CSV table of C-alpha atoms and ligand atoms in Angstrom, one decimal:
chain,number,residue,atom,x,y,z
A,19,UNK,CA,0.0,0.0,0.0
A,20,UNK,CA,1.0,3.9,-0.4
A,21,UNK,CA,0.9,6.2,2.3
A,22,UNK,CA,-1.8,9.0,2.0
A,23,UNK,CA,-0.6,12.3,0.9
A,24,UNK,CA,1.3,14.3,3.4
A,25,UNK,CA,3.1,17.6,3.0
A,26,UNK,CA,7.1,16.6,3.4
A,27,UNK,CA,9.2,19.1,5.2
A,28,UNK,CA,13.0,19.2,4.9
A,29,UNK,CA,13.9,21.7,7.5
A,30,UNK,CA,18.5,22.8,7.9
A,31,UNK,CA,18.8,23.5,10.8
A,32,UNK,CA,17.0,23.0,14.8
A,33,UNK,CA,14.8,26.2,14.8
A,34,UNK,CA,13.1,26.2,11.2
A,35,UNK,CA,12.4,22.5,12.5
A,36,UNK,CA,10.6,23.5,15.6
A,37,UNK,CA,9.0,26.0,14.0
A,38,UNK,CA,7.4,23.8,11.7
A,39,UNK,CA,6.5,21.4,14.2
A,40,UNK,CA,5.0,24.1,16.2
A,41,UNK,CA,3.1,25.3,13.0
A,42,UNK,CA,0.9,22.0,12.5
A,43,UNK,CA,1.5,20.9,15.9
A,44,UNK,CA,-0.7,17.5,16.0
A,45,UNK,CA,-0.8,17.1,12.3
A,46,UNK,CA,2.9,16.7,12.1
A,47,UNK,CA,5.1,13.7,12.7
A,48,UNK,CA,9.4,14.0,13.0
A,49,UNK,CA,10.7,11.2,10.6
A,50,UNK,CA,14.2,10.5,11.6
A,51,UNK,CA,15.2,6.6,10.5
A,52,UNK,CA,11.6,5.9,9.0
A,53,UNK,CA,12.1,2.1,10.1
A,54,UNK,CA,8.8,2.4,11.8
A,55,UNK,CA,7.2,5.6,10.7
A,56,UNK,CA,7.1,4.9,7.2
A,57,UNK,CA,5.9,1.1,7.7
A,58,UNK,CA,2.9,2.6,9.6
A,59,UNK,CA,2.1,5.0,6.6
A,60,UNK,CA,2.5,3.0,4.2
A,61,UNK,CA,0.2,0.8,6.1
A,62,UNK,CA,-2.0,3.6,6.6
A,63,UNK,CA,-1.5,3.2,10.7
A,64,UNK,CA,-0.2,6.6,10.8
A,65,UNK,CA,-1.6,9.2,8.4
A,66,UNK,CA,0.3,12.5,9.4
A,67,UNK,CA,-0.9,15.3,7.6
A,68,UNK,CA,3.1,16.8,7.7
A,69,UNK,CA,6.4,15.1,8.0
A,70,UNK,CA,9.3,16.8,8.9
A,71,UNK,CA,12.8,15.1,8.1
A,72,UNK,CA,15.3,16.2,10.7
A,73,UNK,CA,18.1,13.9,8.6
A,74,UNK,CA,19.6,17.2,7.6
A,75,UNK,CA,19.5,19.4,10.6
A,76,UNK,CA,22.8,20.2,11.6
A,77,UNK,CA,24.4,19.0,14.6
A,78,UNK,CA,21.6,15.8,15.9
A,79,UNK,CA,24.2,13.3,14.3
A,80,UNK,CA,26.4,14.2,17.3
A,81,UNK,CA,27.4,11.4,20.0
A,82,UNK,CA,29.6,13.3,22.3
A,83,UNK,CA,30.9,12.7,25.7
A,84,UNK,CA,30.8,15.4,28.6
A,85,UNK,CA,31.0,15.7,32.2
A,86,UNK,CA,30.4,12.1,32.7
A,87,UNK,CA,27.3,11.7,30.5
A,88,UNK,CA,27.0,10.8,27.1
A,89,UNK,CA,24.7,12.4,24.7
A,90,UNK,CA,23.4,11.1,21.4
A,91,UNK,CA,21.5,13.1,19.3
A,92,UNK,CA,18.6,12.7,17.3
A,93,UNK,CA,19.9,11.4,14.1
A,94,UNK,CA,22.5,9.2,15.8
A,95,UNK,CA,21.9,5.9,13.9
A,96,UNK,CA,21.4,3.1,16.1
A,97,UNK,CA,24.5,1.5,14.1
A,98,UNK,CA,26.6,4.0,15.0
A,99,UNK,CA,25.5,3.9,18.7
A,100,UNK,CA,26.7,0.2,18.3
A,101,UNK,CA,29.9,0.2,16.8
A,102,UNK,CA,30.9,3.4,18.5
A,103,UNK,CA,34.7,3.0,20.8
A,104,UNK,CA,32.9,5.3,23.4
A,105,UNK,CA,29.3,3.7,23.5
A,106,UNK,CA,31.6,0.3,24.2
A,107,UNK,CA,33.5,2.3,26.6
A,108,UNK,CA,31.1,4.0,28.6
A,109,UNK,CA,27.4,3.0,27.8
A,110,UNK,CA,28.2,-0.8,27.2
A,111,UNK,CA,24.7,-1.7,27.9
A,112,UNK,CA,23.8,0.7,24.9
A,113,UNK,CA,25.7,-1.0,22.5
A,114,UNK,CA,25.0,-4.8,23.8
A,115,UNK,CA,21.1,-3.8,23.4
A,116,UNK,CA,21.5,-2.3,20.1
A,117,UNK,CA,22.9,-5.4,18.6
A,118,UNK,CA,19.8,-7.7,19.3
A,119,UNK,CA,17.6,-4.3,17.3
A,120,UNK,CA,16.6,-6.1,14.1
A,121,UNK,CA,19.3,-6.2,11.3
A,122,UNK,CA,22.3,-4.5,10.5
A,123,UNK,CA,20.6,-3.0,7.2
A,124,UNK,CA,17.6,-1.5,9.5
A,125,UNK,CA,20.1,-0.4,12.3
A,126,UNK,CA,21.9,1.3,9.2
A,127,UNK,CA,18.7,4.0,8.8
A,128,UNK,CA,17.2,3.6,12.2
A,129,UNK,CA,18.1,6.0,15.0
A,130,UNK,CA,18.9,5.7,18.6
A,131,UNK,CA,15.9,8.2,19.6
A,132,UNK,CA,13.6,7.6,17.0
A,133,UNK,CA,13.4,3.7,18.8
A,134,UNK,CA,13.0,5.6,22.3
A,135,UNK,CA,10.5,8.0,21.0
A,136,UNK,CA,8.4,5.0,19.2
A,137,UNK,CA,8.3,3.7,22.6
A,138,UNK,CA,7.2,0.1,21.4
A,139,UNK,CA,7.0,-2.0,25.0
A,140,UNK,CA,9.1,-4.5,23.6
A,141,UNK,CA,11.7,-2.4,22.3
A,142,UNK,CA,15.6,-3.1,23.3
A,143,UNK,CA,16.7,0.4,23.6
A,144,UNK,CA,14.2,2.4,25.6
A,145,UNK,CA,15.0,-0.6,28.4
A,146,UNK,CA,18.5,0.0,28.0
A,147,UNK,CA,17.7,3.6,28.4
A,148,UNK,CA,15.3,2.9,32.0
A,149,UNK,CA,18.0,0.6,33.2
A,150,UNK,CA,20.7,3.1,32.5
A,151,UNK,CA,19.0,6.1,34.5
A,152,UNK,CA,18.6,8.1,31.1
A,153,UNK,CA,17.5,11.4,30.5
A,154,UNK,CA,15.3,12.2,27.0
A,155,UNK,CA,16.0,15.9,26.0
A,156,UNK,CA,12.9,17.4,24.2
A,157,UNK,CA,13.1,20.7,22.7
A,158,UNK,CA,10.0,23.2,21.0
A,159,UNK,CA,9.7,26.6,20.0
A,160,UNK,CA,9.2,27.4,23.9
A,161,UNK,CA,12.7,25.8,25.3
A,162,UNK,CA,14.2,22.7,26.2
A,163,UNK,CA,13.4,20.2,29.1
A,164,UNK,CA,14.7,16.8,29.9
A,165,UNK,CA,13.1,13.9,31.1
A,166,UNK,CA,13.6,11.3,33.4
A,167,UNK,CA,13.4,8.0,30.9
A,168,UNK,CA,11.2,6.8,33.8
A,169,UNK,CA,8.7,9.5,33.0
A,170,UNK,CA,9.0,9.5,29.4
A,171,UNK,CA,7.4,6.2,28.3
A,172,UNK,CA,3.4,7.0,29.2
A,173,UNK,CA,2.5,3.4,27.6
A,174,UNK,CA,2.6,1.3,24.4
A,175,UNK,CA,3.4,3.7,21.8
A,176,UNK,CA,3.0,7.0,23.7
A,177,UNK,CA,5.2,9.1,25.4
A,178,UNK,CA,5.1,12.2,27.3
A,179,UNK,CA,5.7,13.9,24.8
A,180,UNK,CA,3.6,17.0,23.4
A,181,UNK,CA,2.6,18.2,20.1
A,182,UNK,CA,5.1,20.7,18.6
A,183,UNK,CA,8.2,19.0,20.7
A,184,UNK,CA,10.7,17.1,19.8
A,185,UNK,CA,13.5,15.1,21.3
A,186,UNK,CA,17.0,16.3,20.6
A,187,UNK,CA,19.3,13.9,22.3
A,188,UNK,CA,19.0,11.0,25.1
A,189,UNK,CA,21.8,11.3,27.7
A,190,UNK,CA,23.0,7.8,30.0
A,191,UNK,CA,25.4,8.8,33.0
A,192,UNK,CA,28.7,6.8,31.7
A,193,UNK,CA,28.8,3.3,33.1
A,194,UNK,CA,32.1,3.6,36.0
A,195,UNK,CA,34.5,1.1,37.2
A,196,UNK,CA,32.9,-1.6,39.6
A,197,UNK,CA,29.6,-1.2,37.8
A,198,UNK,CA,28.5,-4.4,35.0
A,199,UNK,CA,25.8,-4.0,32.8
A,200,UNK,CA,24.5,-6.7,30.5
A,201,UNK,CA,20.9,-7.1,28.1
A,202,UNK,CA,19.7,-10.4,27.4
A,203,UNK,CA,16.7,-11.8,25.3
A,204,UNK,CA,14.6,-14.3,23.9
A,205,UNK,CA,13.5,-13.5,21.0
A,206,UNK,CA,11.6,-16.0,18.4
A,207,UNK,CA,14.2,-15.1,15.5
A,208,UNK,CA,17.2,-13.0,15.8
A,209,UNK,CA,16.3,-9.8,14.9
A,210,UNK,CA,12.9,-9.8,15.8
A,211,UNK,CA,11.2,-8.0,18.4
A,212,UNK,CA,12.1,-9.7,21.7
A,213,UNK,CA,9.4,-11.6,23.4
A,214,UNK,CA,10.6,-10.7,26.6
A,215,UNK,CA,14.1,-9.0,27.3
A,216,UNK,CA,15.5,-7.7,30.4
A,217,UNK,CA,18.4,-4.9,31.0
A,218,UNK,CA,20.3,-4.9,34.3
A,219,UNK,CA,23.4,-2.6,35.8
A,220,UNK,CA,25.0,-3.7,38.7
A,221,UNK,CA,27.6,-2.0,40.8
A,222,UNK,CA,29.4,-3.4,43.4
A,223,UNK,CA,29.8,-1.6,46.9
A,224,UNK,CA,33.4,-0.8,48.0
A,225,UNK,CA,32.8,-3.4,50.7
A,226,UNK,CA,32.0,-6.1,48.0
A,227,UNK,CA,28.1,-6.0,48.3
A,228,UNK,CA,26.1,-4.7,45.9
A,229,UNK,CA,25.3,-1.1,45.9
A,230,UNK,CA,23.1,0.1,43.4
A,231,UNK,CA,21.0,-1.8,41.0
A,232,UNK,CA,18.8,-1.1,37.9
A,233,UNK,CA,16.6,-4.1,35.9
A,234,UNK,CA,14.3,-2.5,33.6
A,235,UNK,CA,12.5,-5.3,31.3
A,236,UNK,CA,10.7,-5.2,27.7
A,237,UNK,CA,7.8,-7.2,26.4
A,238,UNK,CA,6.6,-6.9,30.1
A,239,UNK,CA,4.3,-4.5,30.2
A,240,UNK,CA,2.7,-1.8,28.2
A,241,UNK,CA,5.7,0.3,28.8
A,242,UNK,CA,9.8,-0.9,29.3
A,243,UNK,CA,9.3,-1.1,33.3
A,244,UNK,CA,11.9,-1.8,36.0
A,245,UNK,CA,11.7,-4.5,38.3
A,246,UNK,CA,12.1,-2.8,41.7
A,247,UNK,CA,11.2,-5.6,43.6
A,248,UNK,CA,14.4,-7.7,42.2
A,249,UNK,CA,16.3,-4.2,42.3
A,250,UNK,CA,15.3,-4.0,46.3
A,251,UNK,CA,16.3,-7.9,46.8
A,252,UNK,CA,19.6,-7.7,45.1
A,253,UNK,CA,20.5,-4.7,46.3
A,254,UNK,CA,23.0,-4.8,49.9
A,255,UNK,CA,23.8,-8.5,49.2
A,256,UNK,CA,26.5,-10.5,48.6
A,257,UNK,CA,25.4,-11.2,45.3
A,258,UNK,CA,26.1,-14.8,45.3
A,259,UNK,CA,23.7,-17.6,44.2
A,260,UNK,CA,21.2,-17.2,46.8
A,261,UNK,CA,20.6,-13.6,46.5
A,262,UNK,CA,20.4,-13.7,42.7
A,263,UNK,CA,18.1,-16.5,42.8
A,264,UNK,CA,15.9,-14.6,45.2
A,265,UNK,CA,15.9,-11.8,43.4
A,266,UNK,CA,15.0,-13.3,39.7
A,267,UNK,CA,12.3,-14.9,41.7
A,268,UNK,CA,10.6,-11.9,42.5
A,269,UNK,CA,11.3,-10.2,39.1
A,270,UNK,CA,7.9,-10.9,37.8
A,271,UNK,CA,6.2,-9.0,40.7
A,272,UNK,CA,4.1,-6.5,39.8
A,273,UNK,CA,4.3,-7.2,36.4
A,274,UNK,CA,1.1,-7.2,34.0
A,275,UNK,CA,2.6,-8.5,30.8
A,276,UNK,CA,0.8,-8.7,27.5
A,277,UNK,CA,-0.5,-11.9,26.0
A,278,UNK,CA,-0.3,-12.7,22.3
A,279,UNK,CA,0.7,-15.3,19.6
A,280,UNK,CA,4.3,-14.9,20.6
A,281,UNK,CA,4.0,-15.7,24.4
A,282,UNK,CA,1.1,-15.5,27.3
A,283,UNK,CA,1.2,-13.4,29.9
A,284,UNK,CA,2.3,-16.7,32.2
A,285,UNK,CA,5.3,-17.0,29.6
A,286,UNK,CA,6.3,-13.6,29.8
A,287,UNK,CA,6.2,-13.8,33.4
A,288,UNK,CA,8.2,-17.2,33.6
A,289,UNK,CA,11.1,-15.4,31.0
A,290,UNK,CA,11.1,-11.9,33.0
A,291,UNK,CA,12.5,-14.3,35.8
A,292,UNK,CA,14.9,-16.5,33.8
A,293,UNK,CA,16.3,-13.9,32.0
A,294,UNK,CA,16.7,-11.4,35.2
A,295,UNK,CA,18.3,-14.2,37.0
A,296,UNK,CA,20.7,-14.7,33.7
A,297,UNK,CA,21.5,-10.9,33.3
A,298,UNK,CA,22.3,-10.5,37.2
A,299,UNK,CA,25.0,-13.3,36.7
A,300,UNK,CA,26.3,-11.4,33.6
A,301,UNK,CA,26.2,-8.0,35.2
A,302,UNK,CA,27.7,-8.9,38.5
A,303,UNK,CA,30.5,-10.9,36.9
A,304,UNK,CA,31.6,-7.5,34.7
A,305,UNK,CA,31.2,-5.5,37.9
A,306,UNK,CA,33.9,-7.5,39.1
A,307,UNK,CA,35.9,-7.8,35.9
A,308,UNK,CA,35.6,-4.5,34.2
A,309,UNK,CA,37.0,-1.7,34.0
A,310,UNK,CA,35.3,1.4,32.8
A,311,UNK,CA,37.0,4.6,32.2
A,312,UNK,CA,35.1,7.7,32.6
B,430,LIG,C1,12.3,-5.2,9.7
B,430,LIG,C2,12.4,-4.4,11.0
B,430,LIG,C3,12.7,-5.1,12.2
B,430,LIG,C4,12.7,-4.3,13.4
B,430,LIG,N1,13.0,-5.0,14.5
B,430,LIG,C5,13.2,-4.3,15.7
B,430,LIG,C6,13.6,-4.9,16.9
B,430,LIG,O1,13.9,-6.1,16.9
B,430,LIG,N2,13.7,-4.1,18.0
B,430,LIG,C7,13.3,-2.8,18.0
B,430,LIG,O2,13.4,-2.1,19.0
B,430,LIG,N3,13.0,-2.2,16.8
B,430,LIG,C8,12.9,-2.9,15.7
B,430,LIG,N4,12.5,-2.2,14.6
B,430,LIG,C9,12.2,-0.8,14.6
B,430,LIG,C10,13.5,0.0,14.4
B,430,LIG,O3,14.3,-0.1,15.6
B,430,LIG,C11,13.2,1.5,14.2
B,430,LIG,O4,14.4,2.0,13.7
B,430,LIG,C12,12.8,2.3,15.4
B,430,LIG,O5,11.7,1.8,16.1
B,430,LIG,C13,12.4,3.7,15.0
B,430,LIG,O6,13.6,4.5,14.7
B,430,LIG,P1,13.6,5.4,13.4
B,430,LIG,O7,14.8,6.3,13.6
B,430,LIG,O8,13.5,4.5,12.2
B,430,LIG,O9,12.3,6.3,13.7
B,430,LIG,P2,11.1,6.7,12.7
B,430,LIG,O10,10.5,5.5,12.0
B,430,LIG,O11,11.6,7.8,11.8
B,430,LIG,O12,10.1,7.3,13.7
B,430,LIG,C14,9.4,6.4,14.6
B,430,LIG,C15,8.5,7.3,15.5
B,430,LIG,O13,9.2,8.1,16.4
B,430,LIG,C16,9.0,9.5,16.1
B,430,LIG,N5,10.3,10.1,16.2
B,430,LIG,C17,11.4,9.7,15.7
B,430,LIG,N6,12.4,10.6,16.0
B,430,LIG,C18,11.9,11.5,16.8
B,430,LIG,C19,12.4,12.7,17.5
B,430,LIG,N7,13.6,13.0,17.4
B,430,LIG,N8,11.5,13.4,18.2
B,430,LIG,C20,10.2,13.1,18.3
B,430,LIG,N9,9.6,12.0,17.6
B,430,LIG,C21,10.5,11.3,16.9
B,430,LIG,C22,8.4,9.5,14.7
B,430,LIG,O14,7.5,10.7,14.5
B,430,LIG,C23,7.6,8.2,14.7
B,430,LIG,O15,6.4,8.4,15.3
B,430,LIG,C24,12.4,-2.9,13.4
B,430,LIG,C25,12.1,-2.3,12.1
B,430,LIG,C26,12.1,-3.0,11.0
B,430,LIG,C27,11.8,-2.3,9.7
């Protein structure tokens, strides 16, 4: 199928951009990758009135490391994000997530922040993003805010959001020494969307317990959500066995997973624990192992 007719804007630079969006505020979309966007016109899911290309506003394609937080910008392709030295360096999680997003050729054209601001619930990179404690910068004709990625993602597909913004950038804290990180999946082909997948960082206490933890999950809910209850368990152990056990037990807590012809809500619930337990493992073993520069 074709899309329906749209107007197609090619704005040069950030401010003719927001003013556009501003201008037809609902009736316009952003198109950044078009992996999804244009799938969804041409199957007349999404019939914006206005599309405006940001692919050749200056300065989104910037990945750039500051202060101890990395910043992608919006045209950052999600191929990029995963080959990158200093995604592999100090966003790990980033890049391990990004590998299991579809195919090289889609990851070629798709973006980092288009995938976050698609906000699909089984999506690999907006969980990277919660279990990372990311920030989503959104900009409009009336300023810039940023986001907590825990208040971004409003449910399946929607965000927070509003008509006439955009996001500019997402920003992750870099991942430090004596913190692991690790994103596993199942998935029913590689490439696919993942039935369930769960992020976790780890980082281990100066005493050797386990300080701080983060598990955010996908294909769990209507929205990437964390797993606090697993988070709370793991978190002041010795994170041995036991306590990693205890804490992929109770990783399904709370949790209201979809059900459809990939997996019920029972299977989703029985892989949020498997897989937490198996990321735990991964991320605690790097915590111990790795080194990462800031
Ligand atoms: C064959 C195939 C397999 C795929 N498999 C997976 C998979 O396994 N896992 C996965 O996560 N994804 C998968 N995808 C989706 C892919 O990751 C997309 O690239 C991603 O979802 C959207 O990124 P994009 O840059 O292409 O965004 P677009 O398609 O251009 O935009 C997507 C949506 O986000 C909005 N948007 C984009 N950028 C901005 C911005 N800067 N500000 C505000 N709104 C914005 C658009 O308006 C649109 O609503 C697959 C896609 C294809 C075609």
């Amino acid at each position: 199928m074709k899309p329906a007719a749209f107007a197609y804007l090619a704005p040069r630079d950030l401010d003719e951009a927001l003013d556009q969006l501003a201008e037809h505020g609902a009736d316009a979309r952003v198109l950044a990758g078009g992996q999804s966007l244009v799938r969804l016109m041409n199957a007349r899911l999404a019939s914006p009135a206005v599309v405006v290309d940001i692919n050749r506003v200056a300065g989104l394609d910037a990945l750039e490391r500051h202060n101890g937080t990395l910043r992608l910008g919006a045209t950052v392709r999600q191929r990029t994000s995963e080959l990158s030295p200093d995604v592999a360096a100090h966003a790990p999680l980033l890049a391990e997530a990004g590998a299991h997003v579809a195919h090289a050729p889609v990851r070629s054209r798709g973006t980092v922040v288009g995938s976050v601001a698609f906000a699909d619930p089984s999506a690999e990179l907006p969980t990277a993003l919660l279990a990372l404690d990311g920030r989503v910068v959104v900009r409009s004709r009336s300023g810039e805010r940023t986001v907590e990625a825990d208040d971004f993602f409003t449910g399946p597909f929607t965000t927070s959001l509003a008509p006439g913004e955009m996001v500019v950038a997402v920003e992750v804290p870099v991942t430090t020494a004596g913190t692991g990180t690790a994103f596993v999946e199942v998935a029913r082909r590689h490439g696919d969307l993942p039935v369930c997948g769960v992020a976790a960082t780890v980082t281990r206490g100066d005493d050797g317990r386990v300080g701080a933890t983060r598990i955010a999950l996908c294909g769990a809910g209507e929205r990437p959500v964390r797993a606090r209850a697993a988070e709370d368990a793991l978190t002041g152990s010795d994170g041995g066995t036991d306590a990693v056990a205890e804490a992929a037990a109770r990783a399904s807590e709370g949790l209201s997973p979809i059900a459809d012809c990939h997996g019920s809500a029972d299977f989703r619930r029985h892989l949020a624990r498997v897989l937490t337990g198996r990321a735990l493992r991964t991320a605690i073993d790097r915590a111990a192992g790795e080194a990462n520069d800031v």
